[in-house]
PDB file of C-alpha atoms in Angstrom:
ATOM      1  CA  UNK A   1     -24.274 -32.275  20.393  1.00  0.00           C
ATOM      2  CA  UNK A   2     -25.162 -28.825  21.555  1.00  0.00           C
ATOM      3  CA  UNK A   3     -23.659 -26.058  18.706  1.00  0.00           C
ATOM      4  CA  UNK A   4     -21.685 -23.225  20.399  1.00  0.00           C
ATOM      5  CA  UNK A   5     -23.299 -19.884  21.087  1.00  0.00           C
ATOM      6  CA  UNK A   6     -23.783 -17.624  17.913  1.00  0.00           C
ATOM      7  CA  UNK A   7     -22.958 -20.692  15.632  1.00  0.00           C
ATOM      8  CA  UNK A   8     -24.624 -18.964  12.459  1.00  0.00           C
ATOM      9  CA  UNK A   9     -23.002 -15.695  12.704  1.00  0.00           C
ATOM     10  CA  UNK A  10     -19.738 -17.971  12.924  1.00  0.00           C
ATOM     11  CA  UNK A  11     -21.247 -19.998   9.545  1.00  0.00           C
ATOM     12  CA  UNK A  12     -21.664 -16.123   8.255  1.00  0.00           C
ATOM     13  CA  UNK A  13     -18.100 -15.354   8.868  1.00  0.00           C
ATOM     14  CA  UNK A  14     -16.616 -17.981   7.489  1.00  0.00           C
ATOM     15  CA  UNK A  15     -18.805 -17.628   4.138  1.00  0.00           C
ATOM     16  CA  UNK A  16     -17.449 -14.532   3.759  1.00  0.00           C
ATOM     17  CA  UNK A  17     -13.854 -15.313   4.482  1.00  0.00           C
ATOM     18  CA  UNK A  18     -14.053 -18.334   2.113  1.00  0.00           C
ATOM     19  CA  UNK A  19     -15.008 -15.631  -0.725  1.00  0.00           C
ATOM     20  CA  UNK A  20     -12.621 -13.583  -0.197  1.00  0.00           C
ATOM     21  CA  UNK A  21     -10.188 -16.281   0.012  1.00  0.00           C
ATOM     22  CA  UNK A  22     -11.437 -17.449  -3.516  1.00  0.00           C
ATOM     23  CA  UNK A  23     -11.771 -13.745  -4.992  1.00  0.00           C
ATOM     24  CA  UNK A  24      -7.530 -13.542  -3.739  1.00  0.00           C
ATOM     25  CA  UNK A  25      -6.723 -16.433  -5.632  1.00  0.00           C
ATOM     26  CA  UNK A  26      -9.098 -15.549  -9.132  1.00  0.00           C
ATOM     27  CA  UNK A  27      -7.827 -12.060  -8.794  1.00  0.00           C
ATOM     28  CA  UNK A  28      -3.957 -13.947  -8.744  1.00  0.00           C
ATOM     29  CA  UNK A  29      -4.968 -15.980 -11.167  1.00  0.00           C
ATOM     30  CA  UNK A  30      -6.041 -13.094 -13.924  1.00  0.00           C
ATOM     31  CA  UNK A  31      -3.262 -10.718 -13.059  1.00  0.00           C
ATOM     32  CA  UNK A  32      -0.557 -13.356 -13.899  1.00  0.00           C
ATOM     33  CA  UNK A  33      -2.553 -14.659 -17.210  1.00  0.00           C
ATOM     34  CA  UNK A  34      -2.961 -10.777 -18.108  1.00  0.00           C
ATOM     35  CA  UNK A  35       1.227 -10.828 -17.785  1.00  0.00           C
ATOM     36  CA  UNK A  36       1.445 -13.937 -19.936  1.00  0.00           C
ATOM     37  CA  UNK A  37      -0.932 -13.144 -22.473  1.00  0.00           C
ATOM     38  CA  UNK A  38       0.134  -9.281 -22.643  1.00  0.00           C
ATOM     39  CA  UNK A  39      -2.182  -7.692 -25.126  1.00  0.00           C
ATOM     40  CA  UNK A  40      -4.133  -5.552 -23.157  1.00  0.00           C
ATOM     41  CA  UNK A  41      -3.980  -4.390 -19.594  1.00  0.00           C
ATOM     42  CA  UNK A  42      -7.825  -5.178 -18.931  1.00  0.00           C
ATOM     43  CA  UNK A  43     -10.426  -7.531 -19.204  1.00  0.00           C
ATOM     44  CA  UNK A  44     -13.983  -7.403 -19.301  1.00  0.00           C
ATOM     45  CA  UNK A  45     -16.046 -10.816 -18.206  1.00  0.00           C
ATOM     46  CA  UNK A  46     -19.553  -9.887 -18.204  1.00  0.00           C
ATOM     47  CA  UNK A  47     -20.179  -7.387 -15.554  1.00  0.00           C
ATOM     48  CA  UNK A  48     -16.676  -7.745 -13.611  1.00  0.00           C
ATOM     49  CA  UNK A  49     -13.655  -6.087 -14.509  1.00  0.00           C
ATOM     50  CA  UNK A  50     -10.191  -7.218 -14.085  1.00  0.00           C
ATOM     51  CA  UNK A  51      -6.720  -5.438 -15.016  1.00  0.00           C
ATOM     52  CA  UNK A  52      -6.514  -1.754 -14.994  1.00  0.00           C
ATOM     53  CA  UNK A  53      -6.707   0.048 -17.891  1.00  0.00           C
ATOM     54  CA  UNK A  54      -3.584   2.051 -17.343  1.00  0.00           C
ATOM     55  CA  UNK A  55      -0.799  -0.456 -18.976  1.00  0.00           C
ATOM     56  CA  UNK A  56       1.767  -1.663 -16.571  1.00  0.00           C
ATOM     57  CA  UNK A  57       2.005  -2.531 -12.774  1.00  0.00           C
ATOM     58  CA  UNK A  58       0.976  -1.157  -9.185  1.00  0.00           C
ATOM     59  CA  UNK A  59       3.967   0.136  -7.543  1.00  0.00           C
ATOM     60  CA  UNK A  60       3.893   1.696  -3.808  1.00  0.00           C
ATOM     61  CA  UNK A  61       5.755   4.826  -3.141  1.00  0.00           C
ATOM     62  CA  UNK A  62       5.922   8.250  -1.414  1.00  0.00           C
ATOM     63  CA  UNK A  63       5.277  11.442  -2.980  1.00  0.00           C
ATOM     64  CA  UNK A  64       6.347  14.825  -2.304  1.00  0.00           C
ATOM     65  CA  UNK A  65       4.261  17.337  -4.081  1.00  0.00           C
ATOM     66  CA  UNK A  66       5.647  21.567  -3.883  1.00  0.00           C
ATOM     67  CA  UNK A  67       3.389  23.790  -4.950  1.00  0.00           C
ATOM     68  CA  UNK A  68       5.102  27.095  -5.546  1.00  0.00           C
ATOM     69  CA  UNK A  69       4.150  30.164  -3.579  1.00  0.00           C
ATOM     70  CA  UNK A  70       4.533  32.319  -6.455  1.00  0.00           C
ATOM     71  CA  UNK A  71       5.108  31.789 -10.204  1.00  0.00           C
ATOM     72  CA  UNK A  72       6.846  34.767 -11.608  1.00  0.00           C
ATOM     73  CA  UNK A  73       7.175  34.709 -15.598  1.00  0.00           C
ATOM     74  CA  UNK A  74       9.988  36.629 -17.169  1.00  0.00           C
ATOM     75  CA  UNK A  75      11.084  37.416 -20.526  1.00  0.00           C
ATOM     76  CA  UNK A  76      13.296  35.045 -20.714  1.00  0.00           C
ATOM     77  CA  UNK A  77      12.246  32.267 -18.516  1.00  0.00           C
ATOM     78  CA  UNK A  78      10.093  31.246 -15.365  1.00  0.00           C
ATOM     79  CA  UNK A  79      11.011  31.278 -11.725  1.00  0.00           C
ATOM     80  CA  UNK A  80       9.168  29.803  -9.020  1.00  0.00           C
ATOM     81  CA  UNK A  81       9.146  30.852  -5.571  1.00  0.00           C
ATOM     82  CA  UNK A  82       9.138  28.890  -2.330  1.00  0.00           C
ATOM     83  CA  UNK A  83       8.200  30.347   0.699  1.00  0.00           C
ATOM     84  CA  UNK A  84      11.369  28.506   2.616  1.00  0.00           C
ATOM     85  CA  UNK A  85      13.225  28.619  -0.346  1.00  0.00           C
ATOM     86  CA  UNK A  86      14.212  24.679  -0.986  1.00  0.00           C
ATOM     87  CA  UNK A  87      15.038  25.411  -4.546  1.00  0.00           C
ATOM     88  CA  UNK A  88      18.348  27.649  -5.773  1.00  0.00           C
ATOM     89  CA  UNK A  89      18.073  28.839  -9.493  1.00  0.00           C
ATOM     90  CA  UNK A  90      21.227  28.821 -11.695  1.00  0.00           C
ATOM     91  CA  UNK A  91      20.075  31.656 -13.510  1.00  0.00           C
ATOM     92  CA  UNK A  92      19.011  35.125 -12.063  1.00  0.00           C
ATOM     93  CA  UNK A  93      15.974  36.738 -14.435  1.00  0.00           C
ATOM     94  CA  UNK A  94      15.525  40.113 -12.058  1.00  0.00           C
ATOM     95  CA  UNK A  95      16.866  42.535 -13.991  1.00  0.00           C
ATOM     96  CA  UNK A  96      14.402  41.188 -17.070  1.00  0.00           C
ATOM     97  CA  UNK A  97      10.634  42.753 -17.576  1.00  0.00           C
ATOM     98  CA  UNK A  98       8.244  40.637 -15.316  1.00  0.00           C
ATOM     99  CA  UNK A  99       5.398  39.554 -17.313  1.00  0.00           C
ATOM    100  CA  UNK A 100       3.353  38.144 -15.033  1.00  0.00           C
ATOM    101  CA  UNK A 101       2.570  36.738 -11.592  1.00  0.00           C
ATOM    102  CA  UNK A 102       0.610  34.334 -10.020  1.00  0.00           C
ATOM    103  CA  UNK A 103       0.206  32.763  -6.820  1.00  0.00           C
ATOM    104  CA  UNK A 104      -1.085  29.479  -5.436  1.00  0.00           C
ATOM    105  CA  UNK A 105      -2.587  28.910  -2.118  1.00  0.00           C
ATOM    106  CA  UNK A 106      -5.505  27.038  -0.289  1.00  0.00           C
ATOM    107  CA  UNK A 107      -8.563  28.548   0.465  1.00  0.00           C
ATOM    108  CA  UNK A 108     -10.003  27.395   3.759  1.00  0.00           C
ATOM    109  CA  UNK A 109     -13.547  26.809   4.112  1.00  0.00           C
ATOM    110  CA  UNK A 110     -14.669  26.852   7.932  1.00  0.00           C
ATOM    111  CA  UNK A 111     -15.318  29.089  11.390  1.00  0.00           C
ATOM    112  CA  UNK A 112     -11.817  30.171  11.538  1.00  0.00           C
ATOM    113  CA  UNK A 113     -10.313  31.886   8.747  1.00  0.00           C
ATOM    114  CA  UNK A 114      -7.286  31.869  10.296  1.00  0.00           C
ATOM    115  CA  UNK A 115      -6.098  28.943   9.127  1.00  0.00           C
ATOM    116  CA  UNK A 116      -3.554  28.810   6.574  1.00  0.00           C
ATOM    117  CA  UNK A 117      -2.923  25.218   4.743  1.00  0.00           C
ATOM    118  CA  UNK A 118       0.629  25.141   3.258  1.00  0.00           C
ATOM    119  CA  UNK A 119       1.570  24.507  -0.349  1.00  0.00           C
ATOM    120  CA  UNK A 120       3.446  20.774   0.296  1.00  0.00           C
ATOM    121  CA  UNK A 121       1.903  17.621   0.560  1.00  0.00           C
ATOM    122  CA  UNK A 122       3.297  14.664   1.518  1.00  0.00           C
ATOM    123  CA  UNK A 123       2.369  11.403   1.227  1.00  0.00           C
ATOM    124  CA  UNK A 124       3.803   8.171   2.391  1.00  0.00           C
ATOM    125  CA  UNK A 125       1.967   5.368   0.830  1.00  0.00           C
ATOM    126  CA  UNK A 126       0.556   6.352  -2.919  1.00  0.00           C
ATOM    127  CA  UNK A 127       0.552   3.886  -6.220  1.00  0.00           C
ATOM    128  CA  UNK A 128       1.800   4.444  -9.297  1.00  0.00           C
ATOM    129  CA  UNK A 129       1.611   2.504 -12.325  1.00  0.00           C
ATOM    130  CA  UNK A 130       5.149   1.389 -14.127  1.00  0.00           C
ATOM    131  CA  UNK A 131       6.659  -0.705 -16.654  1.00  0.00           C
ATOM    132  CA  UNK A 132       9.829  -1.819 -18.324  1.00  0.00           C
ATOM    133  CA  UNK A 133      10.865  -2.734 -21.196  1.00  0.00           C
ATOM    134  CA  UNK A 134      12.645  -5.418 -19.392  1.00  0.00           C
ATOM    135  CA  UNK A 135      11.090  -8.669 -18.319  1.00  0.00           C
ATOM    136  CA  UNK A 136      12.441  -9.257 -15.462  1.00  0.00           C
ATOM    137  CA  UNK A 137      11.191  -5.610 -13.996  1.00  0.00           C
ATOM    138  CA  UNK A 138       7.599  -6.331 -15.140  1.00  0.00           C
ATOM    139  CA  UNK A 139       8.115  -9.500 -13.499  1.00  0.00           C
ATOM    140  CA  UNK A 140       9.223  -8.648 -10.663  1.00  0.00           C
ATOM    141  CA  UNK A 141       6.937  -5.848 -10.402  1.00  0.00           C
ATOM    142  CA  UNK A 142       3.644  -8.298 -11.484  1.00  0.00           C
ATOM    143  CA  UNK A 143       4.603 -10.641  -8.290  1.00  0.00           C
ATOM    144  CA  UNK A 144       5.334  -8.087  -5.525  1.00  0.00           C
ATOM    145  CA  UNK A 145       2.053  -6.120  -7.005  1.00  0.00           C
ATOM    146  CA  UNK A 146       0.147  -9.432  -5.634  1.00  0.00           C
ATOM    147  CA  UNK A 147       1.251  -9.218  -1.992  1.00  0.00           C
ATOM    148  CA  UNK A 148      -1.298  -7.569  -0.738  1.00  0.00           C
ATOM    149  CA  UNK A 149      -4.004 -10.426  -2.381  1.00  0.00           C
ATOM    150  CA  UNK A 150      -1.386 -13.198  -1.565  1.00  0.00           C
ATOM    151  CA  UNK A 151      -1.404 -12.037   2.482  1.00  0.00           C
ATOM    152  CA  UNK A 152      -4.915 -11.273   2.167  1.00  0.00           C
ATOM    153  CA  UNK A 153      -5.243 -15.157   0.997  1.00  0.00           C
ATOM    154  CA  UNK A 154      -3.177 -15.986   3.530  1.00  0.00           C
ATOM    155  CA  UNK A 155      -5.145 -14.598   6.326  1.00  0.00           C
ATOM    156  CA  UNK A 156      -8.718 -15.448   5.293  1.00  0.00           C
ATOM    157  CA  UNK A 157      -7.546 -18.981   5.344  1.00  0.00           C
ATOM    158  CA  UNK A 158      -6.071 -18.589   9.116  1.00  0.00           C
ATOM    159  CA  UNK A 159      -9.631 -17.175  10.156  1.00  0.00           C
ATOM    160  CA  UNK A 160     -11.573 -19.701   8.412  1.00  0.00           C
ATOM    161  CA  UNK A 161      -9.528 -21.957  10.642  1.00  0.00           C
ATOM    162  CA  UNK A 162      -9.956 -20.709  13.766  1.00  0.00           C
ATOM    163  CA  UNK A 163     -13.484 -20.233  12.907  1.00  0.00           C
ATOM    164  CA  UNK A 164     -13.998 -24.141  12.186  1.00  0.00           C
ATOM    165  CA  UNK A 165     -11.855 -24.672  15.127  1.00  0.00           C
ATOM    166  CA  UNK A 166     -14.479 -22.445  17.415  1.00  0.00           C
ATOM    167  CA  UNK A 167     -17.511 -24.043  15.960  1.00  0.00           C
ATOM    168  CA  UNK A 168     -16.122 -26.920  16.522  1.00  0.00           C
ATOM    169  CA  UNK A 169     -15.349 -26.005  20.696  1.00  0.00           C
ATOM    170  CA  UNK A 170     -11.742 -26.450  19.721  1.00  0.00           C
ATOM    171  CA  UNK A 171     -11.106 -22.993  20.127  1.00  0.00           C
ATOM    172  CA  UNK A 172      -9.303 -23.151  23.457  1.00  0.00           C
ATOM    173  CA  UNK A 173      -7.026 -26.546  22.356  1.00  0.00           C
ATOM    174  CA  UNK A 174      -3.338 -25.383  22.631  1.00  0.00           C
ATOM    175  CA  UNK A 175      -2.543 -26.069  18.605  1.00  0.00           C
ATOM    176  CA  UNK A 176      -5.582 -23.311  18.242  1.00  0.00           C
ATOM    177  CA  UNK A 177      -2.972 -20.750  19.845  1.00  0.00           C
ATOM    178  CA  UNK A 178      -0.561 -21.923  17.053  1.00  0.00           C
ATOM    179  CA  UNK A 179      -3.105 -20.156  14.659  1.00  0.00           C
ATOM    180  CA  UNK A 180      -3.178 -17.071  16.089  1.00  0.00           C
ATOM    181  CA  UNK A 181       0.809 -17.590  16.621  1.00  0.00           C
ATOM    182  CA  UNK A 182       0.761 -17.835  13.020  1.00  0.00           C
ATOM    183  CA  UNK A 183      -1.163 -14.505  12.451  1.00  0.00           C
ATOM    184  CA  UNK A 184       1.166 -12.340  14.220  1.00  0.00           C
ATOM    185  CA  UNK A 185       4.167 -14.091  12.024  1.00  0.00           C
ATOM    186  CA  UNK A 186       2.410 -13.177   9.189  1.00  0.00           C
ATOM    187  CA  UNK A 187       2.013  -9.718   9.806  1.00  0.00           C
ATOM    188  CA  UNK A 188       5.804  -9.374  10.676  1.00  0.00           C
ATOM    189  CA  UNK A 189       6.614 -11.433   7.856  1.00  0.00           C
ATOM    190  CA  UNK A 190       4.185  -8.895   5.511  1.00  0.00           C
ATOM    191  CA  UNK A 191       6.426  -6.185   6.701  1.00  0.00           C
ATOM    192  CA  UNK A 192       9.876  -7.773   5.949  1.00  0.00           C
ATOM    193  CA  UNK A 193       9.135  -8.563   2.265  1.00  0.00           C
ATOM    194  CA  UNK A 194       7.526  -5.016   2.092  1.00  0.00           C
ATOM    195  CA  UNK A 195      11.214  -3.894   3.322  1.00  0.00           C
ATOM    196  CA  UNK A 196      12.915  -6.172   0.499  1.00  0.00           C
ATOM    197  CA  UNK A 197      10.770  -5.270  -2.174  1.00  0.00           C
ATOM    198  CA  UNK A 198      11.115  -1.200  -1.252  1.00  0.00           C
ATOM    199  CA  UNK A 199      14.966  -1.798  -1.402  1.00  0.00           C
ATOM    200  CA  UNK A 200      15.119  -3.983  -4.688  1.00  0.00           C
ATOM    201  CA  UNK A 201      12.847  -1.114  -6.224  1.00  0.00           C
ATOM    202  CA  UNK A 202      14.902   1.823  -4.891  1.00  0.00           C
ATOM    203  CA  UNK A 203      17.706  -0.453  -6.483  1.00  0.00           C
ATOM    204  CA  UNK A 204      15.995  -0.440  -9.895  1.00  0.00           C
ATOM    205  CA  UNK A 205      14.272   3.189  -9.874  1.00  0.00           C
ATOM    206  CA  UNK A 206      15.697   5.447  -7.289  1.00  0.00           C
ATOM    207  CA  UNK A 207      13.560   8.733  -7.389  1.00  0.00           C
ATOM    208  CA  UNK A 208      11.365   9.769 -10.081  1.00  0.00           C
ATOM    209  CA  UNK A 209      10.311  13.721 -10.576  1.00  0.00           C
ATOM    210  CA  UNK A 210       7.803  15.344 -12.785  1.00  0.00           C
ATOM    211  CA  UNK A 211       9.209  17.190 -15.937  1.00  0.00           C
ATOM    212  CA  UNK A 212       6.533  19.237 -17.872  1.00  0.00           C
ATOM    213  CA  UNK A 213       7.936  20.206 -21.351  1.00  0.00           C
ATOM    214  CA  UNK A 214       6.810  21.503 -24.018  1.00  0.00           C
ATOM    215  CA  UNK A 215       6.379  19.293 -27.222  1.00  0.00           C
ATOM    216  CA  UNK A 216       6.192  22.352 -29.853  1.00  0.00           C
ATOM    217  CA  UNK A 217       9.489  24.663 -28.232  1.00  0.00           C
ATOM    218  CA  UNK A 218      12.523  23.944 -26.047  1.00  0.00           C
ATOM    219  CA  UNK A 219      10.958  25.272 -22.950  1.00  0.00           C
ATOM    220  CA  UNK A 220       9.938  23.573 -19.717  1.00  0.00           C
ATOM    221  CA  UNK A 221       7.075  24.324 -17.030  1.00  0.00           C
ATOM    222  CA  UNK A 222       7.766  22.934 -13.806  1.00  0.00           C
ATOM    223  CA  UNK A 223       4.910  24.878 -12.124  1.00  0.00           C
ATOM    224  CA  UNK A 224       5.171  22.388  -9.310  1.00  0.00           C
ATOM    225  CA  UNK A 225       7.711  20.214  -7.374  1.00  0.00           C
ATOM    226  CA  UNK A 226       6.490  16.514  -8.022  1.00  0.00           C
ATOM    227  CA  UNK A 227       8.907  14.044  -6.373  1.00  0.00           C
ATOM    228  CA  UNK A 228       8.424   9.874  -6.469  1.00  0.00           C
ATOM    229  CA  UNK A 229      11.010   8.008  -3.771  1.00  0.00           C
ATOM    230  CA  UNK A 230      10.516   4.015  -4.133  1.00  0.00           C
ATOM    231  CA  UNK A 231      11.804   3.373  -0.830  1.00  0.00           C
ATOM    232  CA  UNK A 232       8.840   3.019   0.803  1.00  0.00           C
ATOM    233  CA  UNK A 233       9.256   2.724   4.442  1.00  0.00           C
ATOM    234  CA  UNK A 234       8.379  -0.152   7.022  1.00  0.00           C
ATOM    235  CA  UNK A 235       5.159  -0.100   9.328  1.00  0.00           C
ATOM    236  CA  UNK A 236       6.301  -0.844  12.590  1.00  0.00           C
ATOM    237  CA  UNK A 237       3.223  -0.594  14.019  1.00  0.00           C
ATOM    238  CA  UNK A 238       2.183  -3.991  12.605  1.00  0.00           C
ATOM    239  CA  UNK A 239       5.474  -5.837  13.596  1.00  0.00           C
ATOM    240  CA  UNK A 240       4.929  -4.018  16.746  1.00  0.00           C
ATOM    241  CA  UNK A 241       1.358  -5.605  16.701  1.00  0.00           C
ATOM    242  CA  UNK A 242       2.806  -9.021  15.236  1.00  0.00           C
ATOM    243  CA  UNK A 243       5.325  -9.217  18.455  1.00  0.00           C
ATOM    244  CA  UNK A 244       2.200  -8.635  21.093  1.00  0.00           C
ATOM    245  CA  UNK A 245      -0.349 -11.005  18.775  1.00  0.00           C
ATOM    246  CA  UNK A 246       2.956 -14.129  19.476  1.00  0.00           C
ATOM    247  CA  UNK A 247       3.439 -13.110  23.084  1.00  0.00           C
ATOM    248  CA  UNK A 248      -0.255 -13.155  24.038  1.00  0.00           C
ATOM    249  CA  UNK A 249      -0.993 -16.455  22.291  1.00  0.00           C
ATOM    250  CA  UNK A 250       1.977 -17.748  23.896  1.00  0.00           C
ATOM    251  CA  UNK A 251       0.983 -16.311  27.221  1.00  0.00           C
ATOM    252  CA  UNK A 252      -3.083 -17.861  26.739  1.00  0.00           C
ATOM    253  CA  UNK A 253      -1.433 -21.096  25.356  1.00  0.00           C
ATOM    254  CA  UNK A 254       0.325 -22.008  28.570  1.00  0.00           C
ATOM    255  CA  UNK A 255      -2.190 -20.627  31.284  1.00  0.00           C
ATOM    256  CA  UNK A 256      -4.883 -22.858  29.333  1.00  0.00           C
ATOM    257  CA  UNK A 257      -2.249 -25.759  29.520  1.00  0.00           C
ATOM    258  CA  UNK A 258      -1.733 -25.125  33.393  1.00  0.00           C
ATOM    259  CA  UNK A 259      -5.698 -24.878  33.957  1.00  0.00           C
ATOM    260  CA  UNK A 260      -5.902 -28.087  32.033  1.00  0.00           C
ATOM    261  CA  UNK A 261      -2.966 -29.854  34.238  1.00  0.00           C
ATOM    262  CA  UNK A 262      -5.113 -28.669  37.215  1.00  0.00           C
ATOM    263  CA  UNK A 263      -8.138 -30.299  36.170  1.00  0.00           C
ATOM    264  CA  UNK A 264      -6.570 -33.565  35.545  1.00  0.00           C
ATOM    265  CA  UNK A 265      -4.840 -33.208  39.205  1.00  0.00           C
ATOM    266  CA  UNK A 266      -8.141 -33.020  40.943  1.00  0.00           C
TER     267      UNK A 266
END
């Protein structure tokens, strides 16, 4: 039987889906044994590396990081300044001696000087490493921490599929359509667990903020505005793309039906 056209770059595809299939799984696998063994967050097998040396587990959140315009030190304690003011100080240091000032901006490198880079970042999707001293928060955060390798399973098993089923010249068979049916359920599906696990962690941790204190005195230097929020939100765009990915496979699924009705007819 004659193969299909570009059979071995099809063959090449579906190597490489089938390791990253298997690496998903082995990198399950280790993360899960590290959490039952628990004596160190790493492991070193030959050249390859698994864990992360930082103790505990990967946690998504946003982070909102305020970089004062100006830090004014006083004798009796330090005020930062905000350009639109976000912050109101209890205490009013004015009328003591300034001792010194500083301020923080971003120097822009380019043709046009003119451009002035403000002192807050934001940033929607970072990762942060946490732990509990309760089990059921390092469980919980050890099996939402393997989404990402459990959907990435998931999905290099659906192409290696449709890959067999297209060197195969199944590709155009209506339970082929179910595949790719499948693949925009999954990536609505990814979404909605991403929703439950940002609202269970919001639940357990609801904002997190960087204190810098001193460990010799009393006093504290929060030179910057470091924010954590847990409640990560939802990418529509891939439920968006997860709606169109059903609707088209639906829409191919029954014109190839109707073609294949016409065939018979004649």
């Amino acid at each position: 039987m004659k193969q299909v056209k570009y059979f071995f770059l099809a063959r090449m595809i579906k190597l490489f889906l089938q390791f990253g299939f298997l690496g998903s799984l082995i990198g399950i696998s280790i993360n899960i044994l590290i959490f039952i063994i628990n004596d160190k967050p790493s492991y070193k097998i030959g050249a390859f590396k698994f864990g992360d040396e930082i103790p505990g587990y990967s946690l998504k959140a946003a982070l909102d990081l305020s970089i004062p315009d100006t830090i004014s030190n006083y004798k009796n304690g330090t005020v930062n300044t905000y350009k639109y003011n976000r912050y109101v100080y209890d205490k009013d240091f004015s009328k003591d001696s300034l001792n010194e000032q500083t301020a923080n901006k971003f120097i822009t490198f380019g043709s046009s000087p003119d451009i002035k880079v403000e002192n807050r970042i934001i940033a929607n999707n970072v990762l942060v490493r946490v732990r509990s001293n309760h089990n059921f928060h390092n469980f919980f955060w050890l099996i939402s921490s393997q989404m990402d390798l459990i959907f990435t399973a998931l999905f290099c098993l659906l192409f290696i599929k449709l890959t067999n089923r297209y060197m195969d010249k199944d590709i155009f068979e209506a339970r082929s359509f179910k595949l790719v049916s499948f693949l925009g359920f999954l990536l609505i599906i990814r979404e909605v667990i991403a929703f439950m696990i940002s609202f269970i962690n919001s639940e357990i941790i609801s904002a997190a903020s960087l204190s810098t204190t001193s460990t010799i005195s009393e006093k504290t230097y929060n030179y910057i505005g470091l924010n954590l929020n847990f409640s990560v939100e939802v990418d529509y765009g891939n439920i968006g793309v997860g709606i169109i990915v059903i609707l088209l496979a639906q829409v191919l699924k029954q014109a190839i039906l109707l073609k294949q009705e016409q065939a018979l007819t004649i």
